[in-house]
Coordinates of C-alpha atoms in Angstrom, one line a residue:
M1086 CA 86.1 84.9 102.0
D1087 CA 83.2 87.5 102.3
E1088 CA 84.1 91.1 101.4
G1089 CA 82.8 92.4 104.6
S1090 CA 84.5 89.8 106.9
P1091 CA 86.7 91.1 109.8
N1092 CA 89.8 89.1 108.6
L1093 CA 89.6 90.8 105.1
E1094 CA 89.3 94.2 106.8
N1095 CA 92.2 93.6 109.1
G1096 CA 94.4 92.4 106.3
C1097 CA 93.7 95.6 104.3
L1098 CA 94.6 97.7 107.3
R1099 CA 97.8 95.9 107.7
R1100 CA 98.7 96.3 104.0
R1101 CA 98.1 100.0 104.4
G1102 CA 99.9 100.4 107.6
F1103 CA 103.0 98.4 106.5
A1104 CA 105.5 100.1 104.3
H1105 CA 107.6 97.6 102.4
Y1106 CA 111.3 98.4 102.0
D1107 CA 111.7 96.9 98.6
C1108 CA 109.8 95.2 95.6
R1109 CA 110.8 91.7 96.6
S1110 CA 109.2 92.2 100.0
I1111 CA 105.9 92.9 98.4
G1112 CA 106.1 89.4 96.9
A1113 CA 106.8 87.8 100.3
N1114 CA 103.7 85.8 101.3
L1115 CA 104.1 84.0 104.6
G1116 CA 100.7 82.1 104.1
Y1117 CA 102.0 80.9 100.8
A1118 CA 105.5 80.0 102.2
A1119 CA 103.7 77.7 104.7
R1120 CA 101.8 75.9 101.9
L1121 CA 104.9 75.8 99.7
R1122 CA 107.0 74.3 102.5
S1123 CA 104.5 71.5 102.8
L1124 CA 104.6 70.8 99.0
L1125 CA 108.4 70.8 98.8
S1126 CA 108.6 68.3 101.7
R1127 CA 106.9 65.8 99.3
R1128 CA 108.6 66.8 96.1
R1129 CA 112.3 66.0 96.1
N1130 CA 113.8 65.9 92.6
T1131 CA 113.2 68.8 90.2
T1132 CA 115.2 68.8 87.0
T1133 CA 115.6 72.2 85.4
G1134 CA 117.7 74.0 82.7
A1135 CA 119.8 72.0 80.2
S1136 CA 119.5 68.8 82.2
A1137 CA 115.7 68.8 81.9
A1138 CA 115.9 69.5 78.1
S1139 CA 118.4 66.7 77.5
T1140 CA 116.5 64.1 79.7
L1141 CA 113.2 64.8 78.0
A1142 CA 114.6 63.3 74.7
A1143 CA 115.6 60.1 76.6
R1144 CA 113.1 59.9 79.4
S1145 CA 113.2 57.0 81.7
T1146 CA 110.4 55.2 83.5
T1147 CA 112.0 55.6 86.9
P1148 CA 110.1 57.6 89.7
D1149 CA 112.9 60.3 89.5
S1150 CA 112.2 61.2 85.9
I1151 CA 110.5 64.4 84.8
T1152 CA 106.8 64.4 85.4
E1153 CA 105.9 67.9 84.1
E1154 CA 106.3 68.8 80.4
D1155 CA 107.1 72.2 78.9
P1156 CA 107.3 72.3 75.2
G1157 CA 109.0 75.6 75.0
D1158 CA 107.9 78.9 73.5
G1159 CA 108.3 78.0 69.8
L1160 CA 110.7 80.7 69.0
T1161 CA 113.5 80.1 66.7
N1162 CA 116.0 81.5 64.1
D1163 CA 119.1 80.8 62.5
L1164 CA 121.0 80.9 65.8
L1165 CA 118.9 78.8 68.0
E1166 CA 116.0 76.3 68.1
S1167 CA 113.1 76.2 70.3
C1168 CA 113.8 74.0 73.2
P1169 CA 111.6 72.4 75.9
F1170 CA 111.9 74.1 79.4
F1171 CA 113.6 77.3 77.8
R1172 CA 112.4 80.6 76.7
N1173 CA 114.2 82.3 73.9
E1174 CA 114.9 86.0 73.3
I1175 CA 115.7 86.3 69.5
G1176 CA 115.2 90.0 69.0
G1177 CA 112.2 92.1 68.3
E1178 CA 110.7 91.8 71.8
E1179 CA 108.7 94.8 72.7
E1180 CA 110.0 96.9 75.7
R1181 CA 107.7 98.8 77.7
M1182 CA 108.7 102.4 78.3
V1183 CA 107.4 104.7 81.0
G1184 CA 106.4 108.1 79.8
L1185 CA 106.0 110.8 82.2
M1186 CA 104.0 113.8 80.6
R1187 CA 104.4 117.3 82.0
G1188 CA 100.7 117.8 82.0
K1189 CA 97.5 115.9 82.0
R1190 CA 96.2 117.1 78.7
K1191 CA 96.2 114.4 76.0
T1192 CA 97.2 117.0 73.3
Q1193 CA 100.4 118.1 75.2
R1194 CA 103.5 116.6 73.9
G1195 CA 107.1 116.1 75.0
P1196 CA 107.2 112.9 77.2
L1197 CA 110.0 112.2 79.6
H1198 CA 111.2 108.8 78.9
R1199 CA 112.8 106.4 81.3
P1200 CA 115.2 103.6 80.3
V1201 CA 113.8 100.1 80.8
L1202 CA 115.6 99.3 84.0
A1203 CA 114.5 97.7 87.2
C1204 CA 117.2 98.6 89.4
G1205 CA 116.1 102.2 90.0
V1206 CA 112.8 101.1 91.6
S1207 CA 114.0 97.9 93.3
V1208 CA 114.2 99.8 96.8
L1209 CA 111.0 101.7 97.7
E1210 CA 112.3 103.6 100.8
F1211 CA 115.0 106.1 100.3
P1212 CA 116.7 108.4 102.9
P1213 CA 115.8 112.2 102.8
G1214 CA 117.2 113.8 99.9
E1215 CA 117.7 110.7 97.7
T1216 CA 115.5 109.6 94.9
H1217 CA 114.5 106.6 92.7
W1218 CA 115.6 108.6 89.6
V1219 CA 119.2 107.6 89.6
E1220 CA 119.6 107.1 85.8
P1221 CA 119.5 109.6 83.0
A1222 CA 116.0 110.3 81.6
C1223 CA 116.8 109.2 78.1
P1224 CA 116.6 105.5 77.2
Y1225 CA 119.0 106.0 74.4
N1226 CA 121.8 107.4 76.4
T1227 CA 125.3 105.7 75.9
T1228 CA 126.4 105.6 79.5
N1229 CA 127.3 102.3 81.0
R1230 CA 124.1 100.4 82.1
P1231 CA 123.9 99.2 85.8
I1232 CA 123.9 95.5 86.6
E1233 CA 120.3 94.4 87.1
V1234 CA 118.5 91.7 89.0
I1235 CA 120.4 92.4 92.2
D1236 CA 118.5 92.1 95.5
Q1237 CA 119.2 95.6 96.7
G1238 CA 116.8 94.9 99.7
A1239 CA 119.3 92.2 101.0
L1240 CA 121.2 95.3 102.4
Y1241 CA 118.2 96.3 104.6
Y1242 CA 119.7 94.7 107.8
R1243 CA 123.1 96.2 107.2
K1244 CA 121.6 99.7 106.7
Y1245 CA 119.1 99.9 109.5
F1246 CA 119.9 97.2 112.1
Y1247 CA 123.6 96.1 112.1
Q1248 CA 125.6 97.6 114.9
Q1249 CA 122.5 99.4 116.2
E1250 CA 120.2 98.6 119.0
H1251 CA 117.6 96.1 118.0
Q1252 CA 116.2 92.5 118.9
N1253 CA 116.6 89.4 117.2
W1254 CA 114.0 86.6 117.7
F1255 CA 114.4 83.0 116.6
G1256 CA 112.1 79.9 116.6
M1257 CA 110.8 76.8 114.8
D1258 CA 107.3 77.6 113.4
D1259 CA 105.1 74.6 112.9
N1260 CA 104.0 75.9 109.5
L1261 CA 106.9 78.2 108.3
G1262 CA 109.7 76.1 109.7
P1263 CA 112.8 78.0 111.0
V1264 CA 112.0 81.8 111.5
A1265 CA 114.4 84.6 112.4
V1266 CA 112.8 88.1 113.1
S1267 CA 114.6 91.2 113.7
V1268 CA 112.8 94.3 115.2
R1269 CA 114.1 97.7 115.7
K1270 CA 112.4 100.8 117.0
E1271 CA 113.6 104.2 115.8
K1272 CA 112.6 108.0 116.4
V1273 CA 111.3 109.6 113.3
E1274 CA 112.3 113.2 112.6
K1275 CA 110.1 115.7 114.1
T1276 CA 107.9 117.8 111.7
P1277 CA 107.3 121.6 112.5
N1278 CA 103.6 120.7 113.5
A1279 CA 104.4 117.7 115.6
T1280 CA 103.6 118.1 119.4
S1281 CA 105.4 114.8 120.5
H1282 CA 107.9 112.4 119.2
I1283 CA 106.9 109.9 116.6
Y1284 CA 108.4 106.4 116.5
R1285 CA 108.6 103.8 113.8
Y1286 CA 109.3 100.0 114.0
R1287 CA 111.5 98.3 111.4
L1288 CA 110.8 94.6 110.9
L1289 CA 112.6 91.8 109.0
V1290 CA 111.0 88.3 108.9
R1291 CA 113.1 85.5 107.5
T1292 CA 111.7 82.1 106.7
S1293 CA 112.6 79.1 104.4
E1294 CA 111.0 80.9 101.6
L1295 CA 113.3 82.8 99.1
L1296 CA 111.6 86.2 99.7
T1297 CA 112.0 87.9 102.8
L1298 CA 109.5 90.3 104.4
R1299 CA 111.2 93.9 104.9
G1300 CA 109.6 97.0 105.9
S1301 CA 108.4 99.3 108.6
V1302 CA 105.3 100.4 110.4
M1303 CA 104.6 103.7 112.4
E1304 CA 103.9 103.0 116.0
D1305 CA 100.5 105.0 115.9
A1306 CA 99.3 102.7 113.1
I1307 CA 99.3 99.5 115.3
P1308 CA 95.9 99.1 117.0
N1309 CA 95.7 98.9 120.7
L1310 CA 99.3 100.1 121.2
K1311 CA 99.8 102.9 123.6
P1312 CA 102.2 105.7 122.5
S1313 CA 105.7 105.6 124.1
S1314 CA 108.3 108.2 124.8
S1315 CA 111.4 106.2 124.3
T1316 CA 113.1 103.8 121.9
K1317 CA 113.7 101.5 124.9
T1318 CA 110.2 100.3 125.1
V1319 CA 109.9 97.7 122.3
N1320 CA 106.4 96.1 121.8
T1321 CA 107.6 93.1 119.8
K1322 CA 104.6 90.9 120.3
E1323 CA 102.1 93.6 119.1
V1324 CA 104.3 94.5 116.1
I1325 CA 104.8 91.1 114.8
E1326 CA 101.1 90.1 115.3
Y1327 CA 100.2 93.2 113.2
C1328 CA 102.8 92.9 110.4
A1329 CA 103.2 89.1 110.3
P1330 CA 100.2 87.3 111.8
E1331 CA 101.2 84.1 110.2
V1332 CA 104.3 83.8 112.6
Q1333 CA 103.5 81.8 115.8
I1334 CA 104.6 84.2 118.6
S1335 CA 104.9 81.4 121.1
C1336 CA 107.7 79.7 119.2
L1337 CA 109.9 82.7 119.3
R1338 CA 112.8 83.2 121.7
L1339 CA 114.9 86.2 122.1
G1340 CA 118.4 85.7 120.7
T1341 CA 121.6 86.5 122.3
S1342 CA 122.7 89.9 121.5
G1343 CA 126.3 90.4 120.3
Q1344 CA 128.6 90.9 117.3
Q1345 CA 128.4 87.0 116.3
T1346 CA 124.7 86.9 116.1
E1347 CA 124.7 90.1 113.9
D1348 CA 127.4 88.8 111.7
S1349 CA 125.5 85.7 111.2
L1350 CA 122.3 87.4 110.1
L1351 CA 124.2 89.7 107.9
K1352 CA 125.8 86.8 106.1
L1353 CA 122.4 85.0 105.9
D1354 CA 120.7 88.1 104.3
E1355 CA 123.6 88.9 101.9
Q1356 CA 124.4 85.4 100.8
G1357 CA 122.8 86.1 97.4
L1358 CA 124.8 89.1 96.7
S1359 CA 128.1 88.7 94.8
K1360 CA 130.6 90.8 92.8
L1361 CA 132.3 87.6 91.3
Y1362 CA 130.8 86.0 88.2
K1363 CA 132.1 83.1 86.2
V1364 CA 130.9 82.6 82.6
G1365 CA 131.6 79.6 80.3
V1366 CA 132.5 80.3 76.5
M1367 CA 132.0 77.5 73.9
Y1368 CA 133.4 77.6 70.4
C1369 CA 131.1 76.1 67.6
K1370 CA 132.6 75.9 64.0
A1371 CA 130.7 75.6 60.8
G1372 CA 128.6 72.4 60.5
Q1373 CA 128.9 71.6 64.2
S1374 CA 126.1 71.3 66.8
T1375 CA 126.9 69.0 69.5
E1376 CA 128.5 69.5 72.9
E1377 CA 131.3 67.0 72.1
Q1378 CA 132.2 68.8 68.9
M1379 CA 132.5 72.2 70.6
Y1380 CA 134.6 70.8 73.5
N1381 CA 137.0 69.1 70.9
N1382 CA 137.8 72.2 69.0
H1383 CA 141.6 72.7 69.7
D1384 CA 142.2 76.0 68.1
A1385 CA 140.2 79.2 67.7
G1386 CA 139.6 81.2 64.5
P1387 CA 140.3 84.9 64.1
A1388 CA 136.7 85.7 64.6
F1389 CA 136.4 84.1 67.9
D1390 CA 139.7 85.8 69.0
E1391 CA 138.3 89.1 68.1
F1392 CA 135.2 88.3 70.0
L1393 CA 137.1 87.4 73.1
D1394 CA 139.1 90.6 73.0
S1395 CA 135.8 92.6 72.9
I1396 CA 134.5 91.0 76.2
G1397 CA 137.6 91.1 78.3
E1398 CA 141.3 91.0 78.4
R1399 CA 143.6 88.1 78.1
V1400 CA 145.5 87.4 81.3
R1401 CA 148.3 85.1 82.3
L1402 CA 147.1 82.7 84.9
K1403 CA 150.3 82.0 86.6
G1404 CA 150.6 84.6 89.3
F1405 CA 147.1 86.1 88.6
D1406 CA 146.0 87.6 91.9
K1407 CA 142.3 88.5 91.0
Y1408 CA 139.2 86.5 90.8
K1409 CA 140.3 83.2 89.1
A1410 CA 136.9 81.2 89.3
G1411 CA 138.6 77.8 90.1
L1412 CA 141.3 78.1 87.5
D1413 CA 145.1 77.4 88.6
N1414 CA 147.2 80.3 89.1
R1415 CA 150.3 78.4 90.3
T1416 CA 151.0 75.4 88.1
D1417 CA 149.3 76.1 84.8
S1418 CA 147.1 73.0 85.1
T1419 CA 144.1 74.8 83.8
G1420 CA 145.9 76.4 80.8
L1421 CA 148.3 79.3 80.4
Y1422 CA 145.8 82.1 79.6
S1423 CA 142.2 83.1 80.2
V1424 CA 139.9 86.1 79.6
Y1425 CA 139.0 88.4 82.5
A1426 CA 136.8 91.5 82.9
Q1427 CA 135.9 94.2 85.4
Y1428 CA 132.5 96.1 85.4
Q1429 CA 131.2 98.4 88.1
D1430 CA 133.2 96.9 90.9
C1431 CA 132.4 93.3 89.7
E1432 CA 134.8 90.8 88.5
I1433 CA 134.1 88.4 85.6
M1434 CA 136.2 85.4 84.6
F1435 CA 135.4 83.5 81.4
H1436 CA 136.0 79.8 81.1
V1437 CA 136.9 79.6 77.4
S1438 CA 136.9 76.1 76.0
T1439 CA 139.9 76.7 73.4
L1440 CA 141.9 78.2 76.3
L1441 CA 141.4 75.3 78.7
P1442 CA 143.5 72.1 78.5
F1443 CA 142.9 69.8 75.4
T1444 CA 143.2 66.1 75.9
P1445 CA 143.8 64.1 72.8
N1446 CA 141.6 61.0 72.1
N1447 CA 139.2 62.1 74.7
R1448 CA 135.7 62.9 73.3
Q1449 CA 134.2 64.2 76.6
Q1450 CA 137.2 66.6 77.3
L1451 CA 136.6 66.6 81.0
L1452 CA 139.3 69.0 81.7
R1453 CA 137.2 71.6 79.9
K1454 CA 133.7 70.4 80.9
R1455 CA 134.6 70.5 84.6
H1456 CA 134.8 74.3 84.5
I1457 CA 132.1 75.2 81.7
G1458 CA 129.7 72.6 82.8
N1459 CA 129.5 74.0 86.2
D1460 CA 128.7 77.7 84.9
I1461 CA 125.2 78.8 85.1
V1462 CA 125.7 81.2 82.1
T1463 CA 127.3 80.0 78.9
I1464 CA 128.2 81.9 75.7
V1465 CA 128.0 79.7 72.5
F1466 CA 130.1 81.4 69.8
Q1467 CA 129.2 80.3 66.3
E1468 CA 131.1 80.7 63.1
P1469 CA 129.1 81.2 60.0
G1470 CA 127.6 77.8 58.9
A1471 CA 127.2 76.4 62.3
Q1472 CA 123.9 74.6 63.2
P1473 CA 121.3 76.3 65.2
F1474 CA 122.0 75.5 68.9
T1475 CA 119.7 73.8 71.2
P1476 CA 120.2 73.0 75.0
K1477 CA 119.1 69.5 74.3
V1478 CA 122.7 68.7 73.4
I1479 CA 124.2 69.9 76.6
R1480 CA 124.4 67.4 79.6
S1481 CA 124.7 69.5 82.7
Q1482 CA 122.8 70.1 86.0
F1483 CA 124.1 73.8 86.1
Q1484 CA 123.9 75.4 82.8
H1485 CA 120.6 77.3 82.6
V1486 CA 121.4 80.4 80.4
F1487 CA 122.7 80.2 76.9
I1488 CA 123.8 83.4 75.0
I1489 CA 124.3 82.6 71.3
V1490 CA 126.7 84.8 69.3
K1491 CA 127.4 84.4 65.6
A1492 CA 129.9 86.2 63.6
V1493 CA 128.6 88.3 60.6
N1494 CA 131.1 88.5 57.7
P1495 CA 134.0 87.5 59.8
C1496 CA 137.4 89.1 59.0
S1497 CA 136.6 89.5 55.1
R1498 CA 138.4 92.2 53.1
Q1499 CA 135.2 93.9 52.5
H1500 CA 134.3 93.9 56.2
P1501 CA 137.7 94.3 58.3
L1502 CA 135.6 95.3 61.2
Q1503 CA 133.1 92.4 61.8
G1504 CA 129.8 92.4 63.6
F1505 CA 128.1 90.0 65.8
S1506 CA 124.4 88.8 66.1
N1507 CA 123.1 87.3 69.2
S1508 CA 120.2 85.5 70.9
I1509 CA 119.4 84.3 74.4

């Protein structure tokens, strides 16, 4: 596209005038979403995680087999091997630090360090009086770290639209597919020098893409839009055309206002947020490496017991009234005990292989695998002498993240308090 073309200039003006609410909104590209939707309509089967790694070793010639190869990253140590379709974190990776100098002179010292966290800058717009700098300024502080990779922008509708006067528009776009747009007009606080009221439009554009466009634009930034004197006058067409020109205005219809509509949109926006987590824990003895060997370990060693005590508390399942992650709290059909933890208003239930029911003469141990095999995150605890782990040995469609923990000098007289090394 020519640098001086009107389309490019208009796009630059829109980007300057639209204030994204959060970082994920910046990545929302409606034009790309339309192209991606066309691509996904032709691509049906995509194998990922442990399933992709294990399938690569025994590839079939059927049309549903993997067509894209990923050799892995080549990183390996004594805990785990390099594996196709996986990226290993084995320690020593450089972490970028943000240093804020008090002055601009290069000779001045005394930088103010920030911890390597993303949660503090996830949301770009804060109410008056609040700030991005919610964490202590030292990266070596010992306070509990916040849970990261949470879509804080998903609360945008709850904070600025829910149970407040706004419009919801729905339609089936030829390129984007189903579209749901929320628009709200609000009055901005008057500055001392302002001679008239200033208004702002908040916009939320949902498509079939994972990323949602969330943000706001000042009324006077929209071209050819006459200033208004009330929040009752909402210029929806002009706002959408300016902020999201990829959306076909003709396909949109004004939705029915009411609690049911708002509750449905709230549920849609926050469906990715959760305070309940389930994690699988597998026990690997010396000399072991395969999935079947780990599932068939009947009893746990003292090092494994100590590790379980460090990540949670053992709870009696019968009568347990908190998050049970599919475990039976009535008839003990999934074992007598499990390991449970709470962290920053979140609940975590660990599916521990040695605490789940053991079936003699059953190599697959389906009563154990039915829980751990459906967990996205799995901890593999290795006793000294265990073989390096590789996801190739796991047959599961769900297990995607493996945290490998190995006991160091477990429970010896010289080291009564043992340590653990880990890789991901």
